Short mmCIF file of C-alpha atoms in Angstrom, two decimals:
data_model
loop_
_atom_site.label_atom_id
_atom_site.label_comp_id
_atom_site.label_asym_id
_atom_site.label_seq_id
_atom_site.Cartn_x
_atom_site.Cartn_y
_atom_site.Cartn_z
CA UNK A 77 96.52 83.32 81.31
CA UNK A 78 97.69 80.24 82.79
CA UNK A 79 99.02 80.72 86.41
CA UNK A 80 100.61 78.84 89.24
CA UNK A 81 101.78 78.67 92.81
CA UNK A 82 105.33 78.11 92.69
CA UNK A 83 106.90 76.59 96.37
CA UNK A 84 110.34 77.35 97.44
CA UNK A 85 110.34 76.94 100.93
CA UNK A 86 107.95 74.25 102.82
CA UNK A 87 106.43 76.91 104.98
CA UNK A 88 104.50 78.35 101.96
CA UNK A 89 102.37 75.35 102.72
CA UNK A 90 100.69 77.27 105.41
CA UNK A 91 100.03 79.87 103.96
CA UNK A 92 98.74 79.34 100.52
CA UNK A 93 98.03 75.99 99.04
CA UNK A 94 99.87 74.52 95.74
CA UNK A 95 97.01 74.04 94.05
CA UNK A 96 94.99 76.82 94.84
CA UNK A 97 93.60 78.28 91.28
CA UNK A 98 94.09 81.81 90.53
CA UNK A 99 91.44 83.92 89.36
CA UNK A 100 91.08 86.40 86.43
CA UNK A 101 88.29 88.76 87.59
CA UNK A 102 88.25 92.19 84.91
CA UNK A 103 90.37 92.91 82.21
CA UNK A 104 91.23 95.73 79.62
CA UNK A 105 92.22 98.37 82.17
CA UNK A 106 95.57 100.56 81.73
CA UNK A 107 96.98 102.37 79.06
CA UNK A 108 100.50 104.13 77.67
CA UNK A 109 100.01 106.24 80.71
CA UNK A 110 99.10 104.30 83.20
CA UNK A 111 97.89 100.37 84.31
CA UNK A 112 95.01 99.58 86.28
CA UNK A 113 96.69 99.90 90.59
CA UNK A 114 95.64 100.95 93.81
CA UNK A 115 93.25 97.58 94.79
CA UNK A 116 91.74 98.53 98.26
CA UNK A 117 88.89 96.69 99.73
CA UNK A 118 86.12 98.13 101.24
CA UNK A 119 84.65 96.05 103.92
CA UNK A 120 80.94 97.84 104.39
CA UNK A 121 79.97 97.46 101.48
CA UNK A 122 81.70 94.17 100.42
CA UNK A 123 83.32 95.13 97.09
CA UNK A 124 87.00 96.49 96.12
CA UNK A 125 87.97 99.75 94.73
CA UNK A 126 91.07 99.74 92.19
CA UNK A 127 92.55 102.98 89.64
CA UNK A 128 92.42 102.50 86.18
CA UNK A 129 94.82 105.65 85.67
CA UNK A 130 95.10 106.01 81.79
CA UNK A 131 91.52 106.21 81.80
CA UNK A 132 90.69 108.51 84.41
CA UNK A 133 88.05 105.99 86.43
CA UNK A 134 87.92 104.43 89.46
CA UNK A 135 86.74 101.04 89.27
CA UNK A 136 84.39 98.93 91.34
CA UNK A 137 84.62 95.04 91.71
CA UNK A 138 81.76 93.06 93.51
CA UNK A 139 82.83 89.37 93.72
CA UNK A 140 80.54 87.02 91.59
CA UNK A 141 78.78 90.22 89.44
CA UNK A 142 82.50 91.98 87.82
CA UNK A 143 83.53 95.33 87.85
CA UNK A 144 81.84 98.69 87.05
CA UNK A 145 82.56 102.38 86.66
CA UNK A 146 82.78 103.73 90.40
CA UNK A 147 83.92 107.39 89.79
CA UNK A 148 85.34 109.30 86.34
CA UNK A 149 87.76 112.06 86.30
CA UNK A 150 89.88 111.11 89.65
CA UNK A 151 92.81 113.44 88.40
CA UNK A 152 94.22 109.88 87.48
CA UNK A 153 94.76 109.22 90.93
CA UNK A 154 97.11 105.80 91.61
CA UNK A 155 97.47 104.55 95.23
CA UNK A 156 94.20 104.16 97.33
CA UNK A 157 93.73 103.43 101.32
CA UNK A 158 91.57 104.39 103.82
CA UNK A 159 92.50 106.25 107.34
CA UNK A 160 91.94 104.75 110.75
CA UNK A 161 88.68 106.89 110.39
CA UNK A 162 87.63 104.87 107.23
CA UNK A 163 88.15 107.86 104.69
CA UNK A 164 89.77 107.18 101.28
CA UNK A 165 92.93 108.43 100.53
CA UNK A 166 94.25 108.45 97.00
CA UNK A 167 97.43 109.51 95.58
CA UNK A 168 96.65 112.16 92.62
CA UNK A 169 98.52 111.89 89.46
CA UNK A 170 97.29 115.13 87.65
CA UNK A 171 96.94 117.05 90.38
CA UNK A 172 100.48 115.69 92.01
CA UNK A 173 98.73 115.72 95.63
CA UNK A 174 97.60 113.34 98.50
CA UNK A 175 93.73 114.14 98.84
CA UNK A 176 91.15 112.54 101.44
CA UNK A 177 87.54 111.98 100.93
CA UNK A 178 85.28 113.49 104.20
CA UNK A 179 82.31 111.10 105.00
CA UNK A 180 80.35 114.24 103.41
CA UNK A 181 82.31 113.77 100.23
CA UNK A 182 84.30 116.72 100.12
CA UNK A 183 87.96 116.62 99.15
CA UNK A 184 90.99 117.69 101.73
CA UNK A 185 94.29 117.85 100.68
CA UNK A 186 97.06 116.26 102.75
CA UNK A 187 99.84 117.01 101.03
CA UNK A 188 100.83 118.78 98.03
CA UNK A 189 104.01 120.26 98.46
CA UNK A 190 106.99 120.03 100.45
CA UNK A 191 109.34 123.52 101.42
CA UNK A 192 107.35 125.80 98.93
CA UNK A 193 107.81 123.35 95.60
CA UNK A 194 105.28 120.93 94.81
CA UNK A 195 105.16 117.19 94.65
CA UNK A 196 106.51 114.92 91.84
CA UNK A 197 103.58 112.56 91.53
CA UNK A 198 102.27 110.48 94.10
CA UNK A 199 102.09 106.83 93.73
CA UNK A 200 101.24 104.95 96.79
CA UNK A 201 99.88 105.49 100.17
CA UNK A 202 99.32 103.52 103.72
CA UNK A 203 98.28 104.57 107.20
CA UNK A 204 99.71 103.14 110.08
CA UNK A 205 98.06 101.83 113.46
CA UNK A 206 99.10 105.48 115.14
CA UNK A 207 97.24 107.56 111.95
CA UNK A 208 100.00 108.48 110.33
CA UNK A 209 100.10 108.88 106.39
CA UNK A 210 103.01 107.10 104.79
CA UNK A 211 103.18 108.11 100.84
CA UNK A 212 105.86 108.01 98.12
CA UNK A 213 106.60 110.49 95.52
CA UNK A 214 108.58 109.01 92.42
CA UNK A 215 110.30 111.57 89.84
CA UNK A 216 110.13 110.94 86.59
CA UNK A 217 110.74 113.77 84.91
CA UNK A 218 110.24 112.92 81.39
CA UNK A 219 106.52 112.01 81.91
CA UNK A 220 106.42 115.68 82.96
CA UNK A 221 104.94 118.21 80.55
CA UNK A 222 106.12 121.25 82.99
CA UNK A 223 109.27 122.01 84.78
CA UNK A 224 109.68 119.91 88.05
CA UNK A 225 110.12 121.74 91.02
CA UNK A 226 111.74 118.54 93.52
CA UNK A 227 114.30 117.27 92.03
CA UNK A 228 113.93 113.70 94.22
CA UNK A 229 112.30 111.06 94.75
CA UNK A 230 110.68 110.94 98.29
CA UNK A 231 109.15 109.05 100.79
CA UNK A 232 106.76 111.32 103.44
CA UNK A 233 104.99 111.29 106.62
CA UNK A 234 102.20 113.41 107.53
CA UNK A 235 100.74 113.55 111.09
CA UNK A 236 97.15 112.28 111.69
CA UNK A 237 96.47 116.13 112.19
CA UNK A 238 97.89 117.07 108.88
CA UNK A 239 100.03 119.81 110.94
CA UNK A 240 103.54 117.99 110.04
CA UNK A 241 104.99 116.57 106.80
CA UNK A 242 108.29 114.74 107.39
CA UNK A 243 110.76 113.55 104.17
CA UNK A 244 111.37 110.17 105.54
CA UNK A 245 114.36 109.13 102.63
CA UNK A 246 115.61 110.97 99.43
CA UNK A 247 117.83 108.76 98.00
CA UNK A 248 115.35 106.05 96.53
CA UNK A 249 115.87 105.61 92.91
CA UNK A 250 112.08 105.03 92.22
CA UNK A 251 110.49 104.40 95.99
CA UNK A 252 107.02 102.87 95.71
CA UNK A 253 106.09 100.94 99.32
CA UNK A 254 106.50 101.26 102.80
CA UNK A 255 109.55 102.11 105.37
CA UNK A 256 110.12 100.44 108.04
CA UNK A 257 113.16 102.25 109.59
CA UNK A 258 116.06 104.06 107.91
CA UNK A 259 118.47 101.03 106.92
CA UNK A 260 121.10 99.95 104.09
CA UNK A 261 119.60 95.90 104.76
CA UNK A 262 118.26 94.87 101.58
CA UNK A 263 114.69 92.80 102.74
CA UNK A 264 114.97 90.61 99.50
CA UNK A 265 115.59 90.99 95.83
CA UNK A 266 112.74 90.35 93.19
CA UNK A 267 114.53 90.81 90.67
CA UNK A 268 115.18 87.91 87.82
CA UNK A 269 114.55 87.20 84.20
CA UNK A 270 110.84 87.23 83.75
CA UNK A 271 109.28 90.59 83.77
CA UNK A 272 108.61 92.57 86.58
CA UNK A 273 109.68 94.76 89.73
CA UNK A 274 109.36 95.06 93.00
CA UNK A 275 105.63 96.83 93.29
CA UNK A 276 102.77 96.90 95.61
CA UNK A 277 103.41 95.58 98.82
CA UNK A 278 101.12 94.03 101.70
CA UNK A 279 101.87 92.33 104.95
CA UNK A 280 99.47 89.55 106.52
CA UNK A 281 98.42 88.82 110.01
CA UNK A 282 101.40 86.71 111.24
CA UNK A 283 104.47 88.94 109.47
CA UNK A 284 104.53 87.74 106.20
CA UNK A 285 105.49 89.86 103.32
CA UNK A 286 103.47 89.69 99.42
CA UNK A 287 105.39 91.68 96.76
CA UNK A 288 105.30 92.13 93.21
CA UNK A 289 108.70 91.20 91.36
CA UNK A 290 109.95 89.24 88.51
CA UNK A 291 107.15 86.74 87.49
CA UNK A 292 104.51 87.41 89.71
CA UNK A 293 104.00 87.82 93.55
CA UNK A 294 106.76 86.64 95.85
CA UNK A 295 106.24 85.57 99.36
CA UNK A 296 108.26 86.20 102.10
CA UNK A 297 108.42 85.51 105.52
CA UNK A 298 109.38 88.30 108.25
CA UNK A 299 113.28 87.91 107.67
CA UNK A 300 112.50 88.39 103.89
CA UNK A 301 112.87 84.85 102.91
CA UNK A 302 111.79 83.50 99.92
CA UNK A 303 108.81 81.09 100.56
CA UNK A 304 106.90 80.96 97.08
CA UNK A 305 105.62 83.01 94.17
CA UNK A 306 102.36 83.55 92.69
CA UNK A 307 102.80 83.13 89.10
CA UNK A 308 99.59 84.83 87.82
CA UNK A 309 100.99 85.13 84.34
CA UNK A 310 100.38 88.43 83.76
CA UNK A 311 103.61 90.82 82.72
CA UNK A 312 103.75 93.08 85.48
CA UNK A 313 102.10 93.28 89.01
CA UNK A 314 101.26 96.81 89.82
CA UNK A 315 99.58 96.20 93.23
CA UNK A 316 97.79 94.14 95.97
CA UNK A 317 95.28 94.12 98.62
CA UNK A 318 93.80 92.08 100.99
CA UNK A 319 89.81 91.76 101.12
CA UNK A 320 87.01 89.41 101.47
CA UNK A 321 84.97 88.76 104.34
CA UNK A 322 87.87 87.25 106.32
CA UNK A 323 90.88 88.79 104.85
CA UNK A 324 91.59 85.76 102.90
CA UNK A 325 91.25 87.26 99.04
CA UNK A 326 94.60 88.47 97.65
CA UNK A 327 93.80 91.02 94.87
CA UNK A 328 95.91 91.82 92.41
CA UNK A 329 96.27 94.39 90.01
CA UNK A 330 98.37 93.99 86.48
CA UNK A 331 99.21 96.86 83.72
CA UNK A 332 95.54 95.66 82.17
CA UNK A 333 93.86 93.42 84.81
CA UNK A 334 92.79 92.49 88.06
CA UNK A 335 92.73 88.74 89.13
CA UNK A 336 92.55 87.02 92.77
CA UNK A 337 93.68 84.26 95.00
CA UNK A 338 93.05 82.78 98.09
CA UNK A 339 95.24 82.40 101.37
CA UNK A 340 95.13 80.50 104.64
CA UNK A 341 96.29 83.22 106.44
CA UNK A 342 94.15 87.03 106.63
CA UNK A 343 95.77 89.98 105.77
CA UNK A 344 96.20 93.19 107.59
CA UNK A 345 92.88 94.87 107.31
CA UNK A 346 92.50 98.15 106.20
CA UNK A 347 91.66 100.54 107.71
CA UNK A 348 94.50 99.42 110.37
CA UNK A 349 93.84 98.82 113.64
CA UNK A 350 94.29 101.81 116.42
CA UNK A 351 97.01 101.68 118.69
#
Protein backbone atom coordinates (compact mmCIF):
# COMPACT_ATOMS: atom_id res chain seq x y z
CA UNK A 1 0.00 0.00 0.00
CA UNK A 2 1.95 2.70 -1.40
CA UNK A 3 0.93 6.18 0.02
CA UNK A 4 1.70 9.83 -0.31
CA UNK A 5 1.31 13.38 0.87
CA UNK A 6 -0.22 15.19 -1.83
CA UNK A 7 0.30 19.43 -1.49
CA UNK A 8 -2.22 21.77 -2.81
CA UNK A 9 -1.76 24.75 -1.00
CA UNK A 10 1.88 25.92 0.39
CA UNK A 11 0.61 26.15 3.91
CA UNK A 12 0.39 22.30 4.15
CA UNK A 13 4.09 22.77 4.58
CA UNK A 14 3.54 23.57 8.15
CA UNK A 15 1.71 21.29 9.01
CA UNK A 16 2.74 17.99 7.64
CA UNK A 17 5.85 17.43 5.67
CA UNK A 18 5.93 16.08 1.85
CA UNK A 19 7.86 13.42 2.56
CA UNK A 20 6.72 12.25 5.68
CA UNK A 21 6.16 8.22 5.26
CA UNK A 22 2.94 6.80 6.18
CA UNK A 23 2.63 3.91 8.28
CA UNK A 24 0.68 0.60 8.02
CA UNK A 25 0.33 -0.53 11.67
CA UNK A 26 -2.58 -3.76 11.80
CA UNK A 27 -4.46 -5.14 9.17
CA UNK A 28 -7.37 -7.68 8.47
CA UNK A 29 -10.02 -5.88 10.52
CA UNK A 30 -13.72 -5.25 9.08
CA UNK A 31 -16.11 -7.28 7.47
CA UNK A 32 -19.59 -7.21 5.17
CA UNK A 33 -20.95 -5.58 8.25
CA UNK A 34 -18.74 -3.42 9.36
CA UNK A 35 -14.77 -1.93 8.93
CA UNK A 36 -12.43 -1.51 11.60
CA UNK A 37 -13.48 2.75 13.10
CA UNK A 38 -13.65 4.56 16.15
CA UNK A 39 -9.48 5.19 16.70
CA UNK A 40 -9.29 7.00 20.15
CA UNK A 41 -6.12 7.34 22.01
CA UNK A 42 -5.71 6.80 25.41
CA UNK A 43 -3.06 8.88 26.94
CA UNK A 44 -2.45 6.91 30.53
CA UNK A 45 -1.70 4.16 29.33
CA UNK A 46 0.02 5.12 26.00
CA UNK A 47 -1.81 2.91 23.47
CA UNK A 48 -5.03 3.52 21.11
CA UNK A 49 -8.33 1.89 21.22
CA UNK A 50 -10.14 1.34 17.69
CA UNK A 51 -13.75 -0.97 16.79
CA UNK A 52 -13.40 -3.73 14.66
CA UNK A 53 -17.37 -3.91 14.27
CA UNK A 54 -17.97 -7.05 12.02
CA UNK A 55 -16.13 -8.86 14.51
CA UNK A 56 -17.47 -7.81 17.67
CA UNK A 57 -13.83 -6.71 19.37
CA UNK A 58 -12.36 -3.83 20.46
CA UNK A 59 -8.90 -3.56 19.52
CA UNK A 60 -5.76 -2.40 21.27
CA UNK A 61 -2.66 -0.82 19.48
CA UNK A 62 0.65 -0.17 21.47
CA UNK A 63 3.11 1.62 19.12
CA UNK A 64 6.26 -0.55 18.30
CA UNK A 65 4.52 -4.12 19.77
CA UNK A 66 0.92 -4.15 17.20
CA UNK A 67 -2.43 -4.60 18.12
CA UNK A 68 -4.29 -7.09 20.40
CA UNK A 69 -7.76 -8.16 21.45
CA UNK A 70 -8.86 -5.38 24.09
CA UNK A 71 -12.55 -6.41 24.72
CA UNK A 72 -15.05 -9.10 22.71
CA UNK A 73 -18.70 -8.77 22.38
CA UNK A 74 -18.98 -4.70 22.44
CA UNK A 75 -22.59 -4.98 20.89
CA UNK A 76 -20.47 -3.98 17.72
CA UNK A 77 -20.10 -0.69 19.03
CA UNK A 78 -18.56 2.04 16.22
CA UNK A 79 -17.60 5.55 17.46
CA UNK A 80 -15.37 5.77 20.66
CA UNK A 81 -14.35 9.03 22.91
CA UNK A 82 -13.85 9.72 26.25
CA UNK A 83 -15.77 12.51 28.53
CA UNK A 84 -14.10 15.47 30.15
CA UNK A 85 -14.05 12.94 33.13
CA UNK A 86 -11.91 10.44 31.06
CA UNK A 87 -14.77 7.72 30.68
CA UNK A 88 -15.24 5.93 27.32
CA UNK A 89 -18.07 6.51 25.38
CA UNK A 90 -18.96 4.26 22.48
CA UNK A 91 -21.67 4.34 20.05
CA UNK A 92 -23.53 0.75 20.14
CA UNK A 93 -24.47 -0.83 16.95
CA UNK A 94 -26.53 -3.88 18.27
CA UNK A 95 -27.82 -2.40 20.99
CA UNK A 96 -28.62 1.09 18.92
CA UNK A 97 -27.53 3.18 22.17
CA UNK A 98 -24.83 5.68 23.44
CA UNK A 99 -23.30 3.81 26.59
CA UNK A 100 -20.44 5.15 29.05
CA UNK A 101 -17.98 3.12 30.89
CA UNK A 102 -17.84 4.24 34.98
CA UNK A 103 -14.17 4.14 36.29
CA UNK A 104 -15.73 0.94 38.18
CA UNK A 105 -16.55 -0.55 34.82
CA UNK A 106 -20.11 -0.54 34.84
CA UNK A 107 -22.11 0.49 31.80
CA UNK A 108 -24.60 3.78 31.76
CA UNK A 109 -26.62 4.49 29.04
CA UNK A 110 -26.79 8.02 27.62
CA UNK A 111 -29.02 7.76 25.14
CA UNK A 112 -31.16 5.27 23.61
CA UNK A 113 -34.14 6.74 22.45
CA UNK A 114 -35.55 9.90 21.49
CA UNK A 115 -39.72 10.82 22.14
CA UNK A 116 -40.59 7.13 23.13
CA UNK A 117 -38.94 5.36 19.74
CA UNK A 118 -35.55 4.18 19.82
CA UNK A 119 -32.38 5.10 18.03
CA UNK A 120 -31.37 4.14 14.43
CA UNK A 121 -27.78 3.14 15.08
CA UNK A 122 -25.24 5.22 16.44
CA UNK A 123 -22.13 5.92 14.61
CA UNK A 124 -19.99 8.56 16.03
CA UNK A 125 -19.55 10.49 19.14
CA UNK A 126 -17.48 13.72 20.61
CA UNK A 127 -17.63 15.73 23.80
CA UNK A 128 -17.15 19.22 23.81
CA UNK A 129 -15.01 21.57 26.23
CA UNK A 130 -18.55 22.37 28.23
CA UNK A 131 -19.36 18.22 28.64
CA UNK A 132 -21.72 17.98 26.31
CA UNK A 133 -22.25 14.69 24.17
CA UNK A 134 -22.46 15.34 20.47
CA UNK A 135 -23.54 11.89 18.57
CA UNK A 136 -25.06 11.01 15.18
CA UNK A 137 -27.61 8.51 14.38
CA UNK A 138 -27.62 7.39 10.57
CA UNK A 139 -30.79 5.36 9.16
CA UNK A 140 -30.29 2.81 7.11
CA UNK A 141 -33.04 0.90 7.09
CA UNK A 142 -32.18 -1.98 5.01
CA UNK A 143 -29.32 -3.12 7.34
CA UNK A 144 -32.27 -3.40 9.76
CA UNK A 145 -33.62 -6.84 10.57
CA UNK A 146 -36.71 -5.17 12.64
CA UNK A 147 -39.04 -2.39 11.93
CA UNK A 148 -37.41 1.12 12.53
CA UNK A 149 -39.06 3.22 14.81
CA UNK A 150 -37.23 7.02 13.64
CA UNK A 151 -37.68 7.44 10.47
CA UNK A 152 -34.43 10.11 10.27
CA UNK A 153 -31.31 10.52 10.41
CA UNK A 154 -30.17 12.66 13.46
CA UNK A 155 -27.66 14.51 15.01
CA UNK A 156 -28.11 14.83 19.21
CA UNK A 157 -26.97 16.57 22.19
CA UNK A 158 -27.13 15.31 25.58
CA UNK A 159 -26.30 17.46 28.67
CA UNK A 160 -23.21 16.56 30.80
CA UNK A 161 -26.00 15.50 33.38
CA UNK A 162 -27.69 13.21 30.97
CA UNK A 163 -31.09 15.13 32.04
CA UNK A 164 -31.58 16.66 28.31
CA UNK A 165 -31.33 15.14 24.82
CA UNK A 166 -31.65 17.79 22.08
CA UNK A 167 -32.16 16.73 18.02
CA UNK A 168 -29.67 19.16 16.79
CA UNK A 169 -30.58 18.56 12.63
CA UNK A 170 -32.93 16.01 10.84
CA UNK A 171 -32.39 16.58 7.48
CA UNK A 172 -28.81 14.97 7.00
CA UNK A 173 -28.87 12.39 4.37
CA UNK A 174 -26.29 10.13 6.23
CA UNK A 175 -24.74 12.62 9.15
CA UNK A 176 -21.55 11.14 10.57
CA UNK A 177 -19.29 14.21 12.35
CA UNK A 178 -19.66 17.16 14.22
CA UNK A 179 -21.98 20.52 14.07
CA UNK A 180 -20.82 23.48 14.42
CA UNK A 181 -23.96 25.70 14.15
CA UNK A 182 -27.14 25.22 12.12
CA UNK A 183 -26.03 26.49 8.50
CA UNK A 184 -26.71 25.79 4.61
CA UNK A 185 -22.49 26.80 4.06
CA UNK A 186 -21.01 23.85 2.64
CA UNK A 187 -17.25 23.65 4.69
CA UNK A 188 -15.71 21.80 1.60
CA UNK A 189 -16.50 18.98 -0.73
CA UNK A 190 -14.48 15.61 -0.65
CA UNK A 191 -15.95 14.29 -3.06
CA UNK A 192 -14.03 13.14 -6.52
CA UNK A 193 -13.21 10.08 -8.51
CA UNK A 194 -11.17 7.87 -6.28
CA UNK A 195 -13.08 6.13 -3.63
CA UNK A 196 -14.25 7.51 -0.63
CA UNK A 197 -16.54 9.96 1.51
CA UNK A 198 -16.49 12.39 3.73
CA UNK A 199 -15.85 10.26 7.23
CA UNK A 200 -14.22 10.74 10.50
CA UNK A 201 -13.37 14.07 11.29
CA UNK A 202 -10.70 15.76 13.73
CA UNK A 203 -9.60 19.30 14.28
CA UNK A 204 -5.90 20.23 15.45
CA UNK A 205 -4.58 22.79 17.81
CA UNK A 206 -4.45 25.89 15.52
CA UNK A 207 -8.08 25.28 13.52
CA UNK A 208 -7.24 22.99 11.04
CA UNK A 209 -9.64 20.48 9.76
CA UNK A 210 -8.51 16.34 8.79
CA UNK A 211 -11.33 14.52 6.93
CA UNK A 212 -11.78 11.44 5.17
CA UNK A 213 -12.99 11.87 1.40
CA UNK A 214 -12.17 10.74 -2.00
CA UNK A 215 -8.56 9.27 -1.92
CA UNK A 216 -7.56 9.59 1.43
CA UNK A 217 -7.47 12.36 4.18
CA UNK A 218 -7.96 15.95 3.09
CA UNK A 219 -6.66 18.88 4.94
CA UNK A 220 -8.20 21.93 5.47
CA UNK A 221 -7.60 25.02 7.00
CA UNK A 222 -10.35 26.89 9.25
CA UNK A 223 -12.24 28.45 6.14
CA UNK A 224 -12.33 24.83 4.72
CA UNK A 225 -9.64 25.27 2.22
CA UNK A 226 -8.03 22.68 0.58
CA UNK A 227 -4.34 22.46 1.78
CA UNK A 228 -3.29 18.71 1.00
CA UNK A 229 -4.38 15.09 1.16
CA UNK A 230 -3.05 12.12 2.74
CA UNK A 231 -3.08 9.52 0.18
CA UNK A 232 -2.74 6.38 2.41
CA UNK A 233 -3.90 4.14 -0.38
CA UNK A 234 -6.31 2.38 1.26
CA UNK A 235 -10.14 2.41 -0.34
CA UNK A 236 -11.98 4.07 2.22
CA UNK A 237 -11.09 6.09 5.44
CA UNK A 238 -13.51 5.29 8.15
CA UNK A 239 -11.94 7.43 10.93
CA UNK A 240 -9.13 9.41 12.71
CA UNK A 241 -7.62 10.35 15.89
CA UNK A 242 -5.02 12.16 17.27
CA UNK A 243 -2.50 10.40 19.85
CA UNK A 244 1.02 10.01 20.79
CA UNK A 245 2.81 11.54 23.49
CA UNK A 246 2.50 15.05 21.97
CA UNK A 247 -0.52 14.86 19.87
CA UNK A 248 1.53 14.52 16.83
CA UNK A 249 0.33 10.75 15.56
CA UNK A 250 -2.59 10.89 13.10
CA UNK A 251 -4.36 7.46 13.26
CA UNK A 252 -6.30 6.26 10.82
CA UNK A 253 -8.71 3.70 10.43
CA UNK A 254 -9.68 1.97 6.81
CA UNK A 255 -12.63 -0.73 6.04
CA UNK A 256 -9.64 -3.44 7.03
CA UNK A 257 -6.74 -1.44 8.59
CA UNK A 258 -5.26 0.96 10.72
CA UNK A 259 -2.08 2.92 9.59
CA UNK A 260 -0.43 6.32 10.97
CA UNK A 261 1.31 9.52 10.18
CA UNK A 262 3.00 12.18 11.68
CA UNK A 263 2.20 16.06 11.91
CA UNK A 264 3.96 19.24 12.96
CA UNK A 265 1.13 20.48 14.52
CA UNK A 266 -0.83 18.46 17.86
CA UNK A 267 -4.20 17.67 17.70
CA UNK A 268 -7.04 18.42 19.99
CA UNK A 269 -6.58 16.05 22.84
CA UNK A 270 -9.11 13.99 24.02
CA UNK A 271 -10.57 14.10 26.58
CA UNK A 272 -11.14 18.00 25.68
CA UNK A 273 -10.16 20.53 27.71
CA UNK A 274 -12.77 22.14 30.43
CA UNK A 275 -14.11 25.37 29.85
Amino acid sequence: MNGRIEQIAPELEKIIATSEPIQELAEGFGGPQGPAEGPLWWKEGRYLLFSDIHNNRRMKYVPGQGASVFLEATNRANGLTRDLQGRLIACEHDSRRVTRQELDGSLTVIANSFQGRRLNRPNDVVVKSDGCIYFTDPWTSPLAPEQWDLTFAGVYRVTPDLGTMSLLIADFVLPNGTLAKQTDRVFADLQGSEPGVPDGMKVDVEGNVYCGGAGGIWVMDRQGKKLGRIVHGAPATTNIAFGGDDWKTLYFTSRSHLGSVNVKIPGLPVPAGKK
